[in-house]
CSV table of N, CA and C in Angstrom, one decimal:
chain,number,residue,atom,x,y,z
A,266,MET,N,76.3,96.2,64.6
A,266,MET,CA,75.5,96.4,65.8
A,266,MET,C,76.4,97.0,66.9
A,267,PHE,N,77.6,96.3,67.1
A,267,PHE,CA,78.5,96.7,68.2
A,267,PHE,C,79.0,98.2,68.0
A,268,ARG,N,79.3,98.5,66.7
A,268,ARG,CA,79.7,99.9,66.4
A,268,ARG,C,78.7,100.9,66.7
A,269,THR,N,77.4,100.6,66.4
A,269,THR,CA,76.3,101.5,66.7
A,269,THR,C,76.1,101.7,68.2
A,270,LEU,N,76.2,100.6,68.9
A,270,LEU,CA,76.1,100.7,70.4
A,270,LEU,C,77.2,101.5,71.0
A,271,ALA,N,78.5,101.2,70.5
A,271,ALA,CA,79.6,101.9,71.0
A,271,ALA,C,79.6,103.4,70.7
A,272,ALA,N,79.1,103.7,69.5
A,272,ALA,CA,79.0,105.1,69.1
A,272,ALA,C,77.9,105.8,70.0
A,273,ALA,N,76.8,105.1,70.3
A,273,ALA,CA,75.8,105.7,71.1
A,273,ALA,C,76.3,106.0,72.6
A,274,VAL,N,77.0,105.0,73.1
A,274,VAL,CA,77.5,105.1,74.5
A,274,VAL,C,78.6,106.3,74.5
A,275,LEU,N,79.5,106.3,73.5
A,275,LEU,CA,80.5,107.4,73.5
A,275,LEU,C,79.8,108.8,73.3
A,276,SER,N,78.8,108.9,72.5
A,276,SER,CA,78.1,110.2,72.4
A,276,SER,C,77.4,110.6,73.7
A,277,ALA,N,76.8,109.6,74.4
A,277,ALA,CA,76.2,109.9,75.7
A,277,ALA,C,77.2,110.4,76.7
A,278,VAL,N,78.3,109.7,76.7
A,278,VAL,CA,79.4,110.1,77.7
A,278,VAL,C,80.0,111.5,77.4
A,279,LEU,N,80.2,111.8,76.1
A,279,LEU,CA,80.7,113.1,75.7
A,279,LEU,C,79.8,114.2,76.0
A,280,ALA,N,78.5,113.9,76.0
A,280,ALA,CA,77.5,115.0,76.3
A,280,ALA,C,77.4,115.3,77.8
A,281,LEU,N,77.9,114.5,78.7
A,281,LEU,CA,77.8,114.8,80.1
A,281,LEU,C,78.8,115.8,80.5
A,282,PRO,N,78.5,116.7,81.4
A,282,PRO,CA,79.4,117.7,81.9
A,282,PRO,C,80.6,117.0,82.7
A,283,ALA,N,81.8,117.6,82.5
A,283,ALA,CA,82.9,117.0,83.2
A,283,ALA,C,83.2,117.6,84.5
A,284,LEU,N,82.4,117.3,85.5
A,284,LEU,CA,82.5,117.9,86.8
A,284,LEU,C,83.9,117.8,87.4
A,285,ALA,N,84.3,116.5,87.6
A,285,ALA,CA,85.6,116.2,88.3
A,285,ALA,C,86.8,116.7,87.5
A,286,ASP,N,86.5,117.1,86.2
A,286,ASP,CA,87.6,117.6,85.4
A,286,ASP,C,87.9,119.0,85.7
A,287,GLU,N,87.1,119.7,86.4
A,287,GLU,CA,87.3,121.1,86.8
A,287,GLU,C,88.1,121.2,88.1
A,288,VAL,N,89.3,121.5,88.0
A,288,VAL,CA,90.2,121.6,89.1
A,288,VAL,C,91.0,122.9,89.1
A,289,TRP,N,91.1,123.5,90.3
A,289,TRP,CA,91.9,124.7,90.4
A,289,TRP,C,92.9,124.5,91.5
A,290,THR,N,94.1,125.2,91.5
A,290,THR,CA,95.1,125.1,92.5
A,290,THR,C,95.1,126.3,93.3
A,291,LEU,N,95.2,126.1,94.7
A,291,LEU,CA,95.3,127.2,95.6
A,291,LEU,C,96.7,127.6,95.7
A,292,PRO,N,97.0,128.8,96.3
A,292,PRO,CA,98.4,129.2,96.5
A,292,PRO,C,99.2,128.2,97.3
A,293,SER,N,98.6,127.4,98.2
A,293,SER,CA,99.3,126.4,99.0
A,293,SER,C,99.7,125.2,98.2
A,294,GLY,N,99.2,125.1,97.0
A,294,GLY,CA,99.5,123.9,96.2
A,294,GLY,C,98.3,122.9,96.3
A,295,ASN,N,97.5,123.0,97.3
A,295,ASN,CA,96.3,122.1,97.4
A,295,ASN,C,95.3,122.5,96.2
A,296,GLN,N,94.4,121.5,96.0
A,296,GLN,CA,93.5,121.7,94.8
A,296,GLN,C,92.1,121.8,95.3
A,297,VAL,N,91.3,122.6,94.5
A,297,VAL,CA,89.8,122.7,94.7
A,297,VAL,C,89.2,122.0,93.5
A,298,THR,N,88.3,121.0,93.8
A,298,THR,CA,87.7,120.2,92.7
A,298,THR,C,86.2,120.4,92.7
A,299,TYR,N,85.7,120.5,91.5
A,299,TYR,CA,84.2,120.6,91.3
A,299,TYR,C,83.7,119.2,91.5
A,300,LEU,N,83.1,118.9,92.6
A,300,LEU,CA,82.6,117.5,93.0
A,300,LEU,C,81.3,117.1,92.4
A,301,SER,N,80.3,118.0,92.6
A,301,SER,CA,78.9,117.6,92.1
A,301,SER,C,78.0,118.8,92.1
A,302,ASP,N,76.8,118.5,91.6
A,302,ASP,CA,75.7,119.5,91.6
A,302,ASP,C,74.6,118.9,92.5
A,303,GLU,N,74.2,119.7,93.5
A,303,GLU,CA,73.0,119.4,94.3
A,303,GLU,C,71.9,120.4,93.9
A,304,GLY,N,71.1,120.0,92.9
A,304,GLY,CA,70.2,121.0,92.4
A,304,GLY,C,71.0,122.1,91.7
A,305,ASP,N,70.7,123.3,92.0
A,305,ASP,CA,71.4,124.4,91.4
A,305,ASP,C,72.7,124.8,92.2
A,306,THR,N,73.0,124.1,93.2
A,306,THR,CA,74.1,124.3,94.0
A,306,THR,C,75.3,123.5,93.6
A,307,ALA,N,76.5,124.1,93.3
A,307,ALA,CA,77.7,123.4,93.0
A,307,ALA,C,78.4,123.1,94.3
A,308,VAL,N,79.0,121.8,94.4
A,308,VAL,CA,79.7,121.4,95.6
A,308,VAL,C,81.2,121.3,95.2
A,309,LEU,N,82.0,122.1,95.7
A,309,LEU,CA,83.5,122.1,95.5
A,309,LEU,C,84.2,121.5,96.7
A,310,GLY,N,85.2,120.7,96.5
A,310,GLY,CA,85.9,120.1,97.6
A,310,GLY,C,87.4,120.5,97.6
A,311,TYR,N,88.0,120.6,98.8
A,311,TYR,CA,89.4,120.9,98.9
A,311,TYR,C,89.9,120.4,100.3
A,312,THR,N,91.2,120.4,100.4
A,312,THR,CA,91.8,120.1,101.7
A,312,THR,C,92.5,121.4,102.2
A,313,PRO,N,92.1,121.9,103.4
A,313,PRO,CA,92.7,123.1,103.9
A,313,PRO,C,94.2,123.0,104.1
A,314,VAL,N,94.9,124.1,104.1
A,314,VAL,CA,96.4,124.2,104.2
A,314,VAL,C,96.9,123.3,105.3
A,315,MET,N,96.4,123.3,106.5
A,315,MET,CA,96.9,122.5,107.6
A,315,MET,C,96.0,121.4,107.9
A,316,GLY,N,95.3,120.9,106.9
A,316,GLY,CA,94.3,119.8,107.2
A,316,GLY,C,94.5,118.6,106.4
A,317,VAL,N,93.8,117.6,106.8
A,317,VAL,CA,93.8,116.3,106.1
A,317,VAL,C,92.4,115.8,105.7
A,318,GLU,N,91.4,116.5,106.3
A,318,GLU,CA,90.0,116.1,106.0
A,318,GLU,C,89.5,117.0,104.8
A,319,GLN,N,88.5,116.4,104.1
A,319,GLN,CA,87.8,117.2,103.0
A,319,GLN,C,87.0,118.3,103.6
A,320,SER,N,87.2,119.5,103.0
A,320,SER,CA,86.4,120.7,103.3
A,320,SER,C,85.6,121.0,102.0
A,321,PHE,N,84.6,121.8,102.1
A,321,PHE,CA,83.7,122.1,101.0
A,321,PHE,C,83.3,123.5,100.8
A,322,ILE,N,83.0,123.9,99.6
A,322,ILE,CA,82.4,125.2,99.3
A,322,ILE,C,81.1,124.9,98.5
A,323,PHE,N,80.0,125.4,99.0
A,323,PHE,CA,78.7,125.3,98.4
A,323,PHE,C,78.3,126.6,97.7
A,324,VAL,N,78.0,126.5,96.4
A,324,VAL,CA,77.8,127.7,95.6
A,324,VAL,C,76.4,127.6,94.9
A,325,PRO,N,75.4,128.2,95.5
A,325,PRO,CA,74.1,128.3,94.9
A,325,PRO,C,74.2,129.1,93.6
A,326,GLY,N,73.5,128.6,92.5
A,326,GLY,CA,73.4,129.2,91.2
A,326,GLY,C,74.5,128.7,90.3
A,327,LEU,N,75.6,128.1,90.8
A,327,LEU,CA,76.7,127.6,90.0
A,327,LEU,C,76.4,126.2,89.5
A,328,GLY,N,75.6,125.4,90.2
A,328,GLY,CA,75.3,124.0,89.8
A,328,GLY,C,74.7,124.0,88.4
A,329,GLY,N,75.3,123.2,87.5
A,329,GLY,CA,74.8,123.0,86.1
A,329,GLY,C,75.1,124.2,85.2
A,330,ASN,N,75.8,125.2,85.7
A,330,ASN,CA,76.2,126.4,84.9
A,330,ASN,C,77.6,126.2,84.5
A,331,TYR,N,77.9,125.8,83.3
A,331,TYR,CA,79.2,125.5,82.8
A,331,TYR,C,79.8,126.5,81.8
A,332,ASP,N,78.9,127.4,81.3
A,332,ASP,CA,79.4,128.3,80.2
A,332,ASP,C,78.9,129.7,80.4
A,333,ASN,N,78.3,130.1,81.5
A,333,ASN,CA,77.9,131.5,81.7
A,333,ASN,C,78.1,131.9,83.1
A,334,ARG,N,79.4,131.8,83.5
A,334,ARG,CA,79.8,132.1,84.9
A,334,ARG,C,80.2,133.5,85.1
A,335,GLY,N,80.0,134.0,86.3
A,335,GLY,CA,80.3,135.4,86.7
A,335,GLY,C,80.7,135.4,88.1
A,336,THR,N,79.9,136.1,89.0
A,336,THR,CA,80.2,136.2,90.4
A,336,THR,C,79.1,135.5,91.2
A,337,PHE,N,79.5,134.6,92.1
A,337,PHE,CA,78.6,133.8,92.9
A,337,PHE,C,78.9,134.0,94.4
A,338,THR,N,77.9,133.9,95.2
A,338,THR,CA,78.1,134.0,96.7
A,338,THR,C,77.6,132.6,97.3
A,339,GLY,N,78.4,132.1,98.2
A,339,GLY,CA,78.1,130.8,98.8
A,339,GLY,C,78.7,130.7,100.2
A,340,TYR,N,79.0,129.5,100.6
A,340,TYR,CA,79.6,129.4,101.9
A,340,TYR,C,80.6,128.2,101.9
A,341,TRP,N,81.6,128.3,102.8
A,341,TRP,CA,82.6,127.3,102.9
A,341,TRP,C,82.5,126.6,104.3
A,342,VAL,N,82.9,125.4,104.4
A,342,VAL,CA,83.0,124.7,105.7
A,342,VAL,C,84.3,123.9,105.8
A,343,GLU,N,84.9,123.9,107.1
A,343,GLU,CA,86.1,123.2,107.3
A,343,GLU,C,86.1,122.6,108.7
A,344,PRO,N,86.9,121.6,108.9
A,344,PRO,CA,87.0,121.0,110.3
A,344,PRO,C,87.5,122.0,111.3
A,345,THR,N,87.1,121.8,112.5
A,345,THR,CA,87.4,122.8,113.6
A,345,THR,C,88.9,122.9,113.9
A,346,TYR,N,89.6,121.9,113.7
A,346,TYR,CA,91.1,121.9,114.1
A,346,TYR,C,91.9,122.9,113.2
A,347,VAL,N,91.3,123.3,112.1
A,347,VAL,CA,92.0,124.2,111.1
A,347,VAL,C,92.1,125.6,111.7
A,348,GLY,N,91.1,126.0,112.5
A,348,GLY,CA,91.0,127.4,112.9
A,348,GLY,C,89.9,127.7,113.9
A,349,LYS,N,89.6,128.9,114.1
A,349,LYS,CA,88.6,129.3,115.1
A,349,LYS,C,87.2,128.8,114.7
A,350,THR,N,86.4,128.6,115.7
A,350,THR,CA,85.0,128.1,115.4
A,350,THR,C,84.1,129.3,115.5
A,351,CYS,N,82.9,129.1,114.9
A,351,CYS,CA,81.9,130.2,114.8
A,351,CYS,C,80.9,130.1,116.0
A,352,PRO,N,80.3,131.2,116.4
A,352,PRO,CA,79.3,131.2,117.5
A,352,PRO,C,78.1,130.4,117.3
A,353,ALA,N,77.8,130.0,116.0
A,353,ALA,CA,76.7,129.2,115.7
A,353,ALA,C,77.1,128.1,114.7
A,354,ALA,N,76.5,126.9,114.8
A,354,ALA,CA,76.9,125.8,113.9
A,354,ALA,C,76.1,126.0,112.6
A,355,LEU,N,76.6,125.4,111.6
A,355,LEU,CA,75.9,125.4,110.2
A,355,LEU,C,75.7,123.9,109.9
A,356,VAL,N,74.5,123.6,109.4
A,356,VAL,CA,74.1,122.3,109.0
A,356,VAL,C,74.1,122.3,107.5
A,357,ALA,N,75.1,121.5,106.9
A,357,ALA,CA,75.2,121.4,105.5
A,357,ALA,C,74.3,120.4,104.9
A,358,PRO,N,74.1,120.4,103.6
A,358,PRO,CA,73.3,119.3,103.0
A,358,PRO,C,73.9,118.0,103.4
A,359,GLY,N,73.0,117.1,103.7
A,359,GLY,CA,73.4,115.7,104.2
A,359,GLY,C,73.4,115.7,105.7
A,360,GLY,N,73.1,116.8,106.4
A,360,GLY,CA,72.9,116.8,107.8
A,360,GLY,C,74.2,116.9,108.6
A,361,VAL,N,75.3,117.2,108.0
A,361,VAL,CA,76.6,117.3,108.7
A,361,VAL,C,76.7,118.7,109.4
A,362,VAL,N,77.1,118.7,110.6
A,362,VAL,CA,77.2,119.9,111.4
A,362,VAL,C,78.6,120.4,111.3
A,363,TRP,N,78.8,121.7,111.0
A,363,TRP,CA,80.1,122.3,110.9
A,363,TRP,C,80.1,123.5,111.8
A,364,ASP,N,81.2,123.6,112.7
A,364,ASP,CA,81.3,124.7,113.6
A,364,ASP,C,82.3,125.7,113.0
A,365,ARG,N,83.0,125.4,111.9
A,365,ARG,CA,83.9,126.4,111.3
A,365,ARG,C,83.4,126.6,109.9
A,366,TRP,N,83.0,127.8,109.6
A,366,TRP,CA,82.4,128.1,108.3
A,366,TRP,C,82.5,129.6,108.0
A,367,GLY,N,82.1,130.0,106.8
A,367,GLY,CA,82.0,131.4,106.5
A,367,GLY,C,81.4,131.6,105.1
A,368,ILE,N,81.3,132.9,104.8
A,368,ILE,CA,80.7,133.3,103.5
A,368,ILE,C,81.9,133.3,102.4
A,369,VAL,N,81.6,133.0,101.2
A,369,VAL,CA,82.6,133.0,100.1
A,369,VAL,C,82.0,133.7,98.9
A,370,GLU,N,82.8,134.4,98.2
A,370,GLU,CA,82.4,135.0,96.9
A,370,GLU,C,83.4,134.5,95.9
A,371,LEU,N,82.9,133.9,94.8
A,371,LEU,CA,83.7,133.4,93.7
A,371,LEU,C,83.5,134.3,92.5
A,372,LYS,N,84.5,134.8,91.9
A,372,LYS,CA,84.4,135.6,90.7
A,372,LYS,C,85.2,135.0,89.6
A,373,PHE,N,84.5,134.4,88.6
A,373,PHE,CA,85.2,133.7,87.5
A,373,PHE,C,85.7,134.8,86.5
A,374,GLN,N,86.9,134.6,86.0
A,374,GLN,CA,87.4,135.6,85.0
A,374,GLN,C,86.9,135.3,83.6
A,375,LYS,N,86.5,134.1,83.3
A,375,LYS,CA,85.9,133.8,82.0
A,375,LYS,C,84.6,133.1,82.3
A,376,LYS,N,83.8,133.0,81.2
A,376,LYS,CA,82.4,132.4,81.3
A,376,LYS,C,82.4,130.9,81.5
A,377,GLY,N,83.5,130.2,81.0
A,377,GLY,CA,83.6,128.8,81.1
A,377,GLY,C,85.0,128.4,81.6
A,378,PHE,N,85.1,127.0,81.8
A,378,PHE,CA,86.4,126.5,82.2
A,378,PHE,C,87.3,126.3,81.0
A,379,PRO,N,88.6,126.6,81.0
A,379,PRO,CA,89.3,127.0,82.2
A,379,PRO,C,89.3,128.5,82.5
A,380,SER,N,89.2,128.8,83.7
A,380,SER,CA,89.1,130.2,84.2
A,380,SER,C,89.7,130.3,85.5
A,381,LYS,N,90.5,131.4,85.7
A,381,LYS,CA,91.0,131.7,87.1
A,381,LYS,C,89.7,132.2,87.9
A,382,ILE,N,89.8,132.0,89.2
A,382,ILE,CA,88.8,132.4,90.1
A,382,ILE,C,89.4,133.2,91.2
A,383,THR,N,88.8,134.4,91.4
A,383,THR,CA,89.2,135.2,92.5
A,383,THR,C,88.2,134.9,93.6
A,384,MET,N,88.7,134.3,94.7
A,384,MET,CA,87.8,133.9,95.8
A,384,MET,C,88.1,134.8,97.0
A,385,LYS,N,87.0,135.3,97.6
A,385,LYS,CA,87.1,136.1,98.8
A,385,LYS,C,86.4,135.3,99.9
A,386,ARG,N,87.0,135.1,101.1
A,386,ARG,CA,86.4,134.4,102.2
A,386,ARG,C,86.3,135.3,103.4
A,387,GLY,N,85.3,135.0,104.2
A,387,GLY,CA,85.1,135.6,105.5
A,387,GLY,C,84.8,134.5,106.5
A,388,ASP,N,85.2,134.8,107.7
A,388,ASP,CA,84.9,133.8,108.8
A,388,ASP,C,83.5,134.1,109.4
A,389,CYS,N,82.8,133.0,109.6
A,389,CYS,CA,81.5,133.1,110.2
A,389,CYS,C,80.6,134.0,109.5
A,390,PHE,N,80.1,135.0,110.2
A,390,PHE,CA,79.2,136.0,109.7
A,390,PHE,C,79.8,137.2,109.0
A,391,ALA,N,81.2,137.3,109.1
A,391,ALA,CA,81.9,138.4,108.5
A,391,ALA,C,81.9,138.4,107.0
A,392,GLN,N,81.9,139.6,106.4
A,392,GLN,CA,81.9,139.8,105.0
A,392,GLN,C,83.3,139.2,104.5
A,393,PRO,N,83.2,138.7,103.3
A,393,PRO,CA,84.5,138.1,102.7
A,393,PRO,C,85.5,139.2,102.4
A,394,THR,N,86.7,139.0,103.0
A,394,THR,CA,87.8,140.0,102.7
A,394,THR,C,89.1,139.3,102.3
A,395,GLU,N,89.3,138.0,102.8
A,395,GLU,CA,90.5,137.3,102.5
A,395,GLU,C,90.5,136.9,101.0
A,396,LYS,N,91.4,137.4,100.2
A,396,LYS,CA,91.4,137.2,98.8
A,396,LYS,C,92.4,136.1,98.4
A,397,ILE,N,91.9,135.1,97.6
A,397,ILE,CA,92.7,134.0,97.2
A,397,ILE,C,92.5,133.8,95.7
A,398,VAL,N,93.5,133.6,94.9
A,398,VAL,CA,93.4,133.4,93.5
A,398,VAL,C,93.5,131.9,93.2
A,399,LEU,N,92.5,131.3,92.6
A,399,LEU,CA,92.6,129.9,92.2
A,399,LEU,C,92.9,129.8,90.7
A,400,LYS,N,93.9,129.0,90.4
A,400,LYS,CA,94.4,128.8,89.0
A,400,LYS,C,93.9,127.5,88.4
A,401,PRO,N,93.3,127.5,87.2
A,401,PRO,CA,92.8,126.2,86.7
A,401,PRO,C,93.9,125.3,86.3
A,402,VAL,N,93.7,124.0,86.5
A,402,VAL,CA,94.6,122.9,86.1
A,402,VAL,C,94.1,122.4,84.8
A,403,VAL,N,94.9,122.5,83.8
A,403,VAL,CA,94.5,122.0,82.5
A,403,VAL,C,95.6,121.1,81.9
A,404,GLY,N,95.3,119.9,81.5
A,404,GLY,CA,96.2,119.0,80.9
A,404,GLY,C,97.3,118.7,81.9
A,405,ALA,N,98.5,119.1,81.6
A,405,ALA,CA,99.7,118.7,82.4
A,405,ALA,C,100.1,119.7,83.5
A,406,GLY,N,99.3,120.8,83.6
A,406,GLY,CA,99.7,121.8,84.5
A,406,GLY,C,98.7,123.0,84.6
A,407,LEU,N,99.2,124.0,85.2
A,407,LEU,CA,98.4,125.2,85.4
A,407,LEU,C,98.2,126.0,84.1
A,408,GLN,N,97.1,126.8,84.1
A,408,GLN,CA,97.0,127.7,82.9
A,408,GLN,C,97.0,129.1,83.4
């Protein structure tokens, strides 16, 4: 009986997507972590280069998509002490108001994890131009 129950629990756990297991490293050494899905929107978290507070990237269309990835457009939010503020505030899911934000484009090099991501960021309403390569963290290091 115990073996059957343990096997059922193990099967259920293995069937779940490993959100927090998807981690990428920024050139600064900080990491971007896949935190959760809010509907079809993926929520990624990171600490900015000169920051200590959690910042986020919200990516519509990526939530729940673990094996057919391509290019996605979303937005990022950071604390105001990290850089310039925008002329308009952005209210993120959960009602948090952010004065520092911008558009982001994520381009996955492979359909599933592990995959490098080329990220382009823009401040506020500007088109994404700042290019950053995120490298996947697998096992004991980068891939």
